[in-house]
Amino acid sequence: MAHSGALVEVLKRELRTRGVTYAQVARKLGLSEASVKRMFSRREFTLKRLDQVCQLTQSEFSDLARTLDREETLISKLTQEQEKEIASSIKLFLVAVCVLNHVPPEQIVEIYEVSQPECIQLLVKLDRIGFIRLAPGNRIRLLVSRDFAWLPDGPIQRFFKQHAHGDYVRSRFDRPDEHFVAVNGMLSDSSRASMVARLKRIAREFSELHNDDVRLPPEQRKNMTMLIAIRHWELQAFTQMRRKKPASTTGTRS
């Protein structure tokens, strides 16, 4: 099931690359657009329908399988040690993020206070760590998959919490491309699980859009950082106002 779901993700990218819309897929399959969206969202395809959609991208099922095989050799997460080494140097971290955003070395040097020899040395370090492969001519091949993410509460996330979190939220979030909202509520187990699943889908969509836009030159893209979080939490001031539960009297004598 996971393998077939991954094939569907490859197919979605092929559709976006060729500018094929869900409406066109719906006409091809004789379904409503809503049904097609639901089919992609649930990643539920028959082989016949998968083949029909492949025809719209002028590719074959075997092409999708080969693309998937190549991608499955890539890594979706680094180890604690790999992340720790990247986080140990702000310049190494900078170059790693630039590479992840497909910014070429010459533009890293142009944009940031990093000399060309220094940039190459940092790229060599990332190659040694296993983040990239540095080819002749300073060509870079990422060794991480399209759904790559930093480790939860790993060295990179802890670095962000320590150095960037305060700076990140120190904004009015009133620009057209910004949004900030804090909501509170009480949810059941099933509702909490549903919200977590939806937030994961939003994170995947962010990654997909990022991967779609790497074809554009860096000057047409803007650094964006999205925080997604949900947890059981209450303001400490509220917690301190909670009534203390009476001690149990079970087993005591008067």
XYZ file of N, CA and C in Angstrom:
762
model
N 0.835 -1.206 0.000
C 0.000 0.000 0.000
C 0.867 1.252 0.000
N 1.953 1.225 0.835
C 2.826 2.396 0.891
C 3.497 2.618 -0.453
N 3.877 1.503 -1.121
C 4.539 1.589 -2.411
C 3.592 2.186 -3.445
N 2.329 1.732 -3.470
C 1.359 2.255 -4.428
C 1.067 3.725 -4.140
N 0.999 4.093 -2.849
C 0.785 5.491 -2.491
C 1.915 6.365 -2.998
N 3.161 5.861 -2.910
C 4.306 6.619 -3.399
C 4.249 6.781 -4.915
N 3.754 5.763 -5.611
C 3.582 5.864 -7.061
C 2.605 6.973 -7.419
N 1.541 7.079 -6.651
C 0.539 8.128 -6.895
C 1.169 9.510 -6.703
N 2.056 9.656 -5.698
C 2.726 10.931 -5.484
C 3.611 11.284 -6.677
N 4.296 10.293 -7.229
C 5.113 10.534 -8.425
C 4.225 10.979 -9.576
N 3.068 10.329 -9.721
C 2.133 10.682 -10.786
C 1.612 12.109 -10.617
N 1.299 12.511 -9.388
C 0.827 13.880 -9.139
C 1.870 14.894 -9.591
N 3.131 14.608 -9.313
C 4.185 15.537 -9.721
C 4.291 15.610 -11.242
N 4.124 14.465 -11.906
C 4.165 14.459 -13.367
C 3.033 15.301 -13.940
N 1.855 15.208 -13.336
C 0.713 16.004 -13.798
C 1.002 17.488 -13.642
N 1.542 17.876 -12.474
C 1.835 19.292 -12.238
C 2.905 19.796 -13.206
N 3.930 18.964 -13.442
C 5.011 19.353 -14.340
C 4.487 19.634 -15.745
N 3.527 18.843 -16.180
C 2.987 18.986 -17.538
C 1.753 19.879 -17.599
N 1.380 20.455 -16.448
C 0.258 21.376 -16.437
C -1.092 20.723 -16.619
N -1.200 19.447 -16.269
C -2.471 18.726 -16.396
C -3.289 18.942 -15.130
N -4.527 19.401 -15.266
C -5.371 19.717 -14.113
C -6.227 18.522 -13.717
N -6.782 18.600 -12.502
C -7.711 17.563 -12.056
C -8.951 17.516 -12.951
N -9.342 18.683 -13.478
C -10.505 18.722 -14.370
C -10.236 17.896 -15.631
N -9.020 17.976 -16.168
C -8.662 17.180 -17.348
C -8.622 15.690 -17.015
N -8.102 15.377 -15.832
C -8.089 13.969 -15.402
C -9.514 13.454 -15.265
N -10.402 14.292 -14.709
C -11.796 13.896 -14.522
C -12.451 13.575 -15.855
N -12.195 14.415 -16.865
C -12.782 14.158 -18.193
C -12.243 12.865 -18.784
N -10.957 12.615 -18.573
C -10.335 11.395 -19.100
C -10.942 10.147 -18.472
N -11.221 10.212 -17.168
C -11.729 9.039 -16.451
C -13.249 8.966 -16.434
N -13.915 10.034 -16.887
C -15.368 10.059 -16.844
C -15.906 10.187 -15.432
N -15.182 10.945 -14.600
C -15.585 11.143 -13.208
C -15.753 12.630 -12.931
N -16.310 12.950 -11.775
C -16.380 14.348 -11.359
C -15.013 14.776 -10.839
N -14.745 16.087 -10.875
C -13.465 16.592 -10.375
C -13.310 16.295 -8.889
N -14.425 16.360 -8.143
C -14.373 16.064 -6.710
C -13.952 14.618 -6.476
N -14.451 13.716 -7.316
C -14.088 12.291 -7.175
C -12.609 12.075 -7.457
N -12.091 12.805 -8.437
C -10.669 12.678 -8.774
C -9.805 13.200 -7.625
N -10.182 14.346 -7.054
C -9.428 14.897 -5.919
C -9.428 13.929 -4.747
N -10.593 13.322 -4.511
C -10.699 12.362 -3.414
C -9.829 11.139 -3.687
N -9.781 10.708 -4.939
C -8.989 9.549 -5.319
C -7.497 9.811 -5.095
N -7.042 11.012 -5.466
C -5.636 11.367 -5.252
C -5.346 11.545 -3.770
N -6.280 12.160 -3.057
C -6.084 12.393 -1.631
C -5.955 11.081 -0.860
N -6.787 10.116 -1.227
C -6.748 8.810 -0.545
C -5.714 7.873 -1.156
N -5.168 8.273 -2.313
C -4.167 7.460 -3.024
C -4.732 6.084 -3.376
N -5.970 6.079 -3.819
C -6.638 4.819 -4.158
C -6.895 4.780 -5.657
N -6.120 3.971 -6.375
C -6.224 3.857 -7.826
C -6.293 2.381 -8.226
N -7.107 2.092 -9.207
C -7.007 0.788 -9.856
C -5.879 0.895 -10.878
N -5.334 -0.237 -11.293
C -4.265 -0.215 -12.287
C -4.749 0.391 -13.598
N -6.021 0.133 -13.938
C -6.565 0.672 -15.185
C -6.595 2.194 -15.136
N -7.073 2.753 -14.032
C -7.145 4.213 -13.927
C -5.752 4.831 -13.850
N -4.841 4.142 -13.171
C -3.463 4.630 -13.103
C -2.878 4.727 -14.504
N -3.150 3.713 -15.322
C -2.648 3.699 -16.692
C -3.288 4.816 -17.522
N -4.593 5.065 -17.300
C -5.282 6.123 -18.038
C -4.701 7.494 -17.716
N -4.400 7.722 -16.459
C -3.827 9.014 -16.070
C -2.404 9.138 -16.610
N -1.676 8.037 -16.640
C -0.318 8.052 -17.207
C -0.349 8.541 -18.657
N -1.397 8.165 -19.375
C -1.515 8.580 -20.774
C -1.556 10.099 -20.905
N -2.154 10.768 -19.909
C -2.215 12.230 -19.939
C -0.842 12.863 -19.770
N 0.068 12.164 -19.107
C 1.421 12.689 -18.909
C 2.387 12.168 -19.978
N 1.844 11.407 -20.940
C 2.652 10.813 -22.009
C 3.777 9.949 -21.439
N 3.432 9.220 -20.382
C 4.392 8.311 -19.766
C 3.713 6.969 -19.530
N 4.506 6.012 -19.106
C 3.977 4.682 -18.834
C 4.167 4.343 -17.360
N 3.437 3.337 -16.915
C 3.528 2.897 -15.525
C 4.975 2.567 -15.167
N 5.699 1.963 -16.089
C 7.094 1.577 -15.833
C 7.966 2.811 -15.589
N 7.624 3.943 -16.253
C 8.379 5.178 -16.031
C 8.219 5.656 -14.586
N 6.971 5.574 -14.083
C 6.714 5.960 -12.696
C 7.505 5.064 -11.743
N 7.502 3.773 -12.039
C 8.190 2.818 -11.173
C 9.688 3.095 -11.129
N 10.268 3.426 -12.286
C 11.702 3.727 -12.318
C 12.018 4.996 -11.522
N 11.166 6.018 -11.679
C 11.358 7.251 -10.913
C 11.279 6.969 -9.422
N 10.295 6.144 -9.035
C 10.134 5.806 -7.622
C 11.343 5.041 -7.099
N 11.865 4.112 -7.886
C 13.036 3.342 -7.453
C 14.223 4.260 -7.201
N 14.391 5.272 -8.082
C 15.499 6.213 -7.883
C 15.306 6.997 -6.598
N 14.066 7.432 -6.350
C 13.796 8.255 -5.174
C 13.916 7.462 -3.881
N 13.604 6.157 -3.940
C 13.643 5.365 -2.718
C 15.063 5.079 -2.255
N 16.062 5.389 -3.091
C 17.450 5.244 -2.649
C 17.897 6.474 -1.868
N 17.084 7.533 -1.882
C 17.404 8.746 -1.149
C 16.902 8.640 0.286
N 17.384 9.517 1.145
C 17.016 9.450 2.556
C 16.025 10.564 2.886
N 15.084 10.267 3.766
C 14.080 11.262 4.157
C 14.470 11.956 5.467
N 15.443 11.398 6.178
C 15.912 12.002 7.435
C 17.402 11.726 7.599
N 18.088 12.638 8.257
C 19.485 12.423 8.623
C 19.540 11.756 9.989
N 20.718 11.317 10.373
C 20.914 10.779 11.716
C 21.155 11.941 12.688
N 21.094 11.644 13.981
C 21.394 12.654 14.998
C 22.804 13.213 14.781
N 23.757 12.333 14.474
C 25.147 12.759 14.309
C 25.297 13.681 13.100
N 24.610 13.341 11.995
C 24.687 14.178 10.796
C 24.118 15.574 11.065
N 22.943 15.602 11.703
C 22.334 16.902 12.002
C 23.191 17.699 12.987
N 23.760 17.010 13.946
C 24.583 17.700 14.953
C 25.768 18.392 14.298
N 26.377 17.721 13.322
C 27.529 18.325 12.649
C 27.095 19.535 11.818
N 25.953 19.444 11.140
C 25.465 20.581 10.352
C 25.136 21.758 11.257
N 24.503 21.475 12.397
C 24.098 22.544 13.319
C 25.277 23.150 14.075
N 26.440 22.507 14.016
C 27.599 22.988 14.779
C 28.220 24.244 14.170
N 27.875 24.544 12.919
C 28.432 25.707 12.225
C 27.313 26.452 11.524
N 27.160 27.740 11.827
C 26.091 28.526 11.222
C 26.270 28.621 9.711
N 27.528 28.700 9.244
C 27.756 28.783 7.799
C 27.474 27.456 7.113
N 27.811 26.356 7.782
C 27.513 25.049 7.207
C 25.997 24.850 7.127
N 25.296 25.267 8.168
C 23.840 25.181 8.191
C 23.245 26.043 7.075
N 23.789 27.253 6.892
C 23.323 28.148 5.837
C 23.461 27.497 4.467
N 24.627 26.943 4.198
C 24.870 26.328 2.892
C 23.977 25.099 2.708
N 23.758 24.337 3.782
C 22.874 23.170 3.696
C 21.449 23.587 3.325
N 20.962 24.654 3.945
C 19.613 25.141 3.643
C 19.552 25.667 2.216
N 20.584 26.379 1.787
C 20.620 26.879 0.408
C 20.590 25.733 -0.595
N 21.396 24.714 -0.337
C 21.429 23.553 -1.223
C 20.060 22.873 -1.253
N 19.435 22.776 -0.084
C 18.113 22.166 -0.001
C 17.101 22.958 -0.822
N 17.332 24.272 -0.939
C 16.458 25.139 -1.724
C 16.947 25.306 -3.165
N 17.932 24.474 -3.550
C 18.445 24.458 -4.923
C 19.033 25.808 -5.345
N 19.716 26.464 -4.414
C 20.445 27.691 -4.732
C 21.865 27.282 -5.124
N 22.325 27.605 -6.334
C 23.660 27.172 -6.776
C 24.768 27.879 -6.013
N 25.974 27.281 -5.981
C 27.093 27.844 -5.200
C 27.404 29.290 -5.558
N 27.387 29.629 -6.852
C 27.739 31.001 -7.237
C 26.765 32.029 -6.664
N 25.500 31.643 -6.500
C 24.531 32.569 -5.924
C 24.626 32.614 -4.405
N 25.041 31.505 -3.777
C 25.301 31.531 -2.335
C 26.384 32.565 -2.038
N 27.454 32.534 -2.843
C 28.567 33.470 -2.669
C 28.124 34.901 -2.941
N 27.245 35.073 -3.926
C 26.773 36.406 -4.290
C 25.868 37.002 -3.213
N 25.052 36.154 -2.591
C 24.041 36.639 -1.641
C 24.597 36.778 -0.226
N 25.453 35.838 0.192
C 25.900 35.787 1.581
C 27.394 36.067 1.714
N 27.799 36.388 2.934
C 29.212 36.652 3.236
C 29.968 35.329 3.351
N 30.038 34.641 2.231
C 30.761 33.371 2.150
C 31.611 33.437 0.888
N 32.930 33.281 1.048
C 33.816 33.332 -0.120
C 33.662 32.058 -0.934
N 34.113 32.098 -2.180
C 33.993 30.918 -3.030
C 34.774 29.726 -2.469
N 36.069 29.914 -2.054
C 36.788 28.763 -1.482
C 36.099 28.217 -0.228
N 35.585 29.135 0.601
C 34.886 28.708 1.817
C 33.624 27.926 1.470
N 32.896 28.400 0.462
C 31.673 27.709 0.047
C 31.986 26.293 -0.427
N 33.040 26.152 -1.203
C 33.427 24.826 -1.699
C 33.806 23.910 -0.541
N 34.546 24.456 0.441
C 34.922 23.655 1.613
C 33.682 23.164 2.372
N 32.694 24.047 2.488
C 31.459 23.677 3.192
C 30.686 22.627 2.397
N 30.687 22.740 1.074
C 30.030 21.741 0.239
C 30.734 20.386 0.358
N 32.064 20.420 0.454
C 32.821 19.171 0.651
C 32.418 18.517 1.971
N 32.224 19.344 3.019
C 31.773 18.809 4.308
C 30.400 18.161 4.183
N 29.497 18.819 3.469
C 28.153 18.251 3.282
C 28.217 16.955 2.488
N 29.161 16.873 1.563
C 29.371 15.632 0.813
C 29.843 14.530 1.754
N 30.786 14.873 2.624
C 31.312 13.876 3.568
C 30.230 13.416 4.551
N 29.391 14.362 4.970
C 28.305 14.022 5.895
C 27.292 13.087 5.251
N 27.159 13.173 3.913
C 26.177 12.332 3.220
C 24.910 13.081 2.861
N 24.991 14.422 2.869
C 23.840 15.260 2.539
C 23.743 15.495 1.031
N 24.917 15.603 0.379
C 24.979 15.833 -1.067
C 26.093 14.986 -1.673
N 26.131 14.955 -3.008
C 27.296 14.486 -3.740
C 27.780 15.658 -4.562
N 29.048 16.008 -4.376
C 29.640 17.135 -5.086
C 30.387 16.588 -6.294
N 29.877 16.934 -7.492
C 30.437 16.422 -8.738
C 31.402 17.443 -9.331
N 32.205 17.043 -10.331
C 33.105 17.993 -11.001
C 32.335 19.220 -11.496
N 33.028 20.377 -11.447
C 32.362 21.610 -11.829
C 31.471 22.156 -10.736
N 31.633 21.602 -9.512
C 30.834 22.025 -8.347
C 29.331 21.817 -8.566
N 29.012 20.806 -9.348
C 27.607 20.441 -9.521
C 27.156 19.634 -8.305
N 25.952 19.882 -7.857
C 25.459 19.297 -6.596
C 24.301 18.350 -6.870
N 24.380 17.168 -6.272
C 23.240 16.245 -6.306
C 22.800 15.983 -4.876
N 21.572 16.380 -4.558
C 21.038 16.138 -3.221
C 20.835 14.649 -2.994
N 21.182 14.194 -1.799
C 20.986 12.789 -1.451
C 19.765 12.605 -0.559
N 18.965 13.667 -0.420
C 17.754 13.579 0.399
C 16.533 13.567 -0.510
N 15.479 12.908 -0.051
C 14.275 12.742 -0.860
C 13.432 14.004 -0.863
N 12.398 13.998 -1.702
C 11.523 15.168 -1.833
C 10.715 15.414 -0.558
N 10.515 14.356 0.245
C 9.765 14.535 1.498
C 10.710 14.635 2.706
N 11.938 15.079 2.452
C 12.932 15.203 3.525
C 12.443 16.146 4.619
N 12.741 15.802 5.869
C 12.403 16.660 7.003
C 13.485 16.499 8.067
N 13.719 17.582 8.824
C 14.656 17.502 9.944
C 14.055 16.643 11.051
N 14.903 16.035 11.860
C 14.445 15.150 12.925
C 13.578 15.894 13.945
N 12.462 15.295 14.375
C 11.664 15.923 15.442
C 12.505 16.086 16.706
N 12.591 17.307 17.198
C 13.392 17.638 18.377
C 14.847 17.192 18.211
N 15.308 17.185 16.958
C 16.705 16.862 16.702
C 17.578 18.105 16.796
N 18.866 17.998 16.497
C 19.788 19.129 16.619
C 19.353 20.358 15.819
N 18.803 20.170 14.614
C 18.402 21.322 13.801
C 17.178 22.001 14.396
N 16.190 21.218 14.817
C 15.002 21.820 15.422
C 15.350 22.502 16.743
N 16.252 21.913 17.516
C 16.660 22.551 18.770
C 17.419 23.842 18.487
N 18.221 23.842 17.423
C 18.931 25.047 17.010
C 17.919 26.147 16.675
N 16.877 25.778 15.948
C 15.844 26.752 15.581
C 15.149 27.298 16.826
N 14.797 26.419 17.739
C 14.118 26.869 18.951
C 14.992 27.816 19.762
N 16.290 27.530 19.791
C 17.205 28.324 20.603
C 17.522 29.682 19.966
N 17.714 29.690 18.635
C 18.231 30.898 17.990
C 17.204 31.661 17.156
N 16.183 30.982 16.660
C 15.330 31.634 15.668
C 13.879 31.793 16.078
N 13.420 31.010 17.048
C 11.992 31.024 17.361
C 11.507 32.403 17.764
N 12.250 33.073 18.675
C 11.828 34.405 19.111
C 11.814 35.400 17.972
N 12.839 35.318 17.103
C 12.910 36.216 15.956
C 11.772 35.936 14.974
N 11.410 34.674 14.850
C 10.359 34.292 13.905
C 9.012 34.893 14.298
N 8.647 34.801 15.561
C 7.325 35.270 15.995
C 7.311 36.767 16.271
N 8.477 37.418 16.189
C 8.537 38.865 16.426
C 8.132 39.595 15.141
N 6.884 39.406 14.754
C 6.367 39.994 13.528
C 4.884 40.261 13.698
N 4.357 41.208 12.930
C 2.925 41.500 13.004
C 2.113 40.533 12.141
N 2.797 39.797 11.254
C 2.119 38.847 10.362
C 0.938 39.511 9.646
N 1.172 40.717 9.122
C 0.090 41.440 8.458
C 0.331 41.619 6.962
N 1.352 40.955 6.430
C 1.579 41.005 4.984
C 0.657 40.022 4.276
N 0.410 40.230 2.970
C -0.488 39.314 2.242
C -0.023 37.860 2.247
N 1.316 37.635 2.305
C 1.823 36.262 2.272
C 2.169 35.732 3.654
N 1.618 36.369 4.698
C 1.870 35.920 6.067
C 0.550 35.609 6.765
N 0.628 34.739 7.732
C -0.588 34.408 8.501
C -0.180 33.813 9.837
N -0.841 34.249 10.869
C -0.596 33.686 12.197
C -1.929 33.600 12.922
N -2.190 32.463 13.515
C -3.429 32.303 14.270
C -3.158 31.367 15.442
N -3.733 31.673 16.580
C -3.657 30.786 17.743
C -5.081 30.471 18.169
N -5.408 29.204 18.227
C -6.758 28.802 18.628
C -6.671 27.832 19.792
N -7.673 27.854 20.630
C -7.730 26.939 21.770
C -9.058 26.205 21.747
N -9.062 25.000 22.182
C -10.294 24.225 22.241
C -10.057 22.937 22.988
N -11.104 22.169 23.168
C -11.007 20.864 23.825
C -11.504 19.821 22.840
N -10.624 18.873 22.512
C -10.918 17.894 21.472
C -10.864 16.476 22.023
N -11.660 15.605 21.412
C -11.648 14.188 21.758
C -10.414 13.522 21.142
N -10.183 12.260 21.494
C -9.053 11.516 20.935
C -9.132 11.465 19.412
N -10.321 11.169 18.875
C -10.473 11.039 17.423
C -10.277 12.385 16.735
N -10.768 13.461 17.338
C -10.612 14.787 16.736
C -9.146 15.217 16.752
N -8.430 14.901 17.835
C -7.008 15.241 17.905
C -6.235 14.501 16.814
N -6.547 13.219 16.641
C -5.873 12.426 15.610
C -6.180 12.984 14.223
N -7.412 13.423 14.012
C -7.802 13.991 12.721
C -7.034 15.272 12.428
N -6.889 16.133 13.430
C -6.165 17.385 13.235
C -4.691 17.129 12.925
N -4.088 16.180 13.631
C -2.680 15.856 13.382
C -2.499 15.372 11.943
N -3.422 14.519 11.478
C -3.343 14.004 10.112
C -3.458 15.140 9.094
N -4.360 16.089 9.354
C -4.529 17.208 8.425
C -3.295 18.100 8.390
N -2.696 18.338 9.549
C -1.501 19.169 9.588
C -0.345 18.494 8.842
N -0.269 17.180 8.928
C 0.763 16.453 8.182
C 0.540 16.595 6.679
N -0.736 16.589 6.266
C -1.035 16.772 4.840
C -0.622 18.169 4.377
N -0.857 19.177 5.223
C -0.455 20.545 4.877
C 1.065 20.625 4.722
N 1.788 19.962 5.614
C 3.250 19.953 5.524
C 3.706 19.295 4.224
N 3.028 18.198 3.833
C 3.365 17.533 2.572
C 3.096 18.460 1.389
N 1.988 19.195 1.452
C 1.654 20.111 0.364
C 2.704 21.217 0.246
N 3.175 21.726 1.385
C 4.238 22.728 1.376
C 5.472 22.173 0.656
N 5.847 20.945 0.995
C 7.016 20.314 0.367
C 6.805 20.118 -1.131
N 5.592 19.727 -1.514
C 5.304 19.531 -2.930
C 5.420 20.837 -3.711
N 4.887 21.924 -3.147
C 4.974 23.219 -3.811
C 6.427 23.684 -3.910
N 7.180 23.453 -2.832
C 8.617 23.778 -2.858
C 9.306 23.021 -3.984
N 9.021 21.732 -4.099
C 9.653 20.923 -5.135
C 9.212 21.348 -6.532
N 7.963 21.781 -6.679
C 7.493 22.273 -7.973
C 8.244 23.544 -8.373
N 8.508 24.407 -7.398
C 9.066 25.729 -7.688
C 10.576 25.737 -7.859
N 11.246 24.609 -7.616
C 12.714 24.609 -7.759
C 13.128 24.845 -9.209
N 12.197 24.663 -10.141
C 12.524 24.910 -11.551
C 12.681 26.406 -11.837
N 12.120 27.237 -10.949
C 12.210 28.687 -11.139
C 13.566 29.201 -10.663
N 14.068 30.288 -11.259
C 15.337 30.857 -10.771
C 15.163 31.397 -9.357
N 16.234 31.423 -8.556
C 16.132 31.867 -7.150
C 15.519 33.244 -6.972
N 15.734 34.150 -7.937
C 15.183 35.497 -7.778
C 13.660 35.526 -7.871
N 13.062 34.443 -8.369
C 11.599 34.372 -8.438
C 11.001 33.607 -7.261
N 11.862 33.199 -6.318
C 11.392 32.475 -5.140
C 11.787 33.242 -3.886
N 11.024 33.080 -2.843
C 11.261 33.797 -1.588
C 11.363 32.793 -0.443
N 12.322 33.000 0.462
C 12.459 32.126 1.624
C 11.192 32.199 2.479
N 10.576 31.062 2.692
C 9.375 30.988 3.522
C 9.579 29.897 4.570
N 9.141 30.163 5.790
C 9.223 29.172 6.857
C 7.848 29.017 7.471
N 7.374 27.782 7.513
C 6.056 27.506 8.063
C 6.196 26.657 9.318
N 5.615 27.123 10.408
C 5.577 26.349 11.642
C 4.217 25.682 11.750
N 4.208 24.396 12.009
C 2.956 23.676 12.226
C 3.065 22.980 13.567
N 2.140 23.258 14.459
C 2.243 22.663 15.790
C 0.860 22.490 16.402
N 0.703 21.408 17.124
C -0.491 21.203 17.936
C -0.085 20.301 19.094
N -0.525 20.613 20.306
C -0.156 19.789 21.457
C -1.112 20.080 22.604
N -1.113 19.163 23.565
C -1.844 19.397 24.801
C -1.056 20.419 25.601
N -1.651 21.580 25.852
C -0.920 22.664 26.497
C -1.898 23.648 27.112
N -1.480 24.237 28.210
C -2.268 25.267 28.871
C -1.308 26.313 29.397
N -1.691 27.579 29.343
C -0.854 28.621 29.914
C -0.510 28.278 31.363
N 0.747 28.472 31.723
C 1.163 28.142 33.082
C 0.355 28.924 34.112
N -0.016 30.179 33.749
C -0.823 30.995 34.665
C -2.183 30.345 34.924
N -2.733 29.670 33.874
C -4.008 28.975 34.053
C -3.812 27.729 34.917
N -2.729 27.004 34.653
C -2.461 25.771 35.394
C -2.312 26.054 36.882
N -1.656 27.165 37.198
C -1.450 27.518 38.607
C -2.758 27.871 39.310
N -3.799 28.185 38.523
C -5.089 28.529 39.111
C -5.997 27.311 39.285
N -5.556 26.150 38.804
C -6.381 24.952 38.948
C -6.505 24.564 40.428
N -7.658 24.067 40.787
C -7.862 23.606 42.160
C -7.030 22.359 42.405
N -6.440 22.284 43.554
C -5.669 21.100 43.913
C -6.626 19.970 44.241
N -6.347 18.788 43.678
C -7.202 17.640 43.961
C -6.988 17.199 45.401
N -8.081 16.897 46.111
C -7.924 16.444 47.504
C -7.180 15.114 47.567
N -6.365 14.963 48.587
C -5.623 13.714 48.742
C -6.587 12.567 48.991
N -6.240 11.389 48.448
C -7.092 10.221 48.629
C -7.067 9.763 50.087
N -8.247 9.398 50.590
C -8.336 8.928 51.986
C -8.430 7.406 52.066
N -8.270 6.738 50.900
C -8.370 5.281 50.878
C -7.322 4.675 51.796
N -7.769 3.777 52.682
C -6.829 3.048 53.523
C -6.439 3.791 54.804
N -7.011 4.970 55.015
C -6.661 5.721 56.227
C -7.680 5.445 57.309
N -7.330 5.695 58.546
C -8.237 5.489 59.678
C -8.524 6.823 60.343
N -9.700 6.959 60.878
C -10.049 8.171 61.612
C -9.512 8.069 63.032
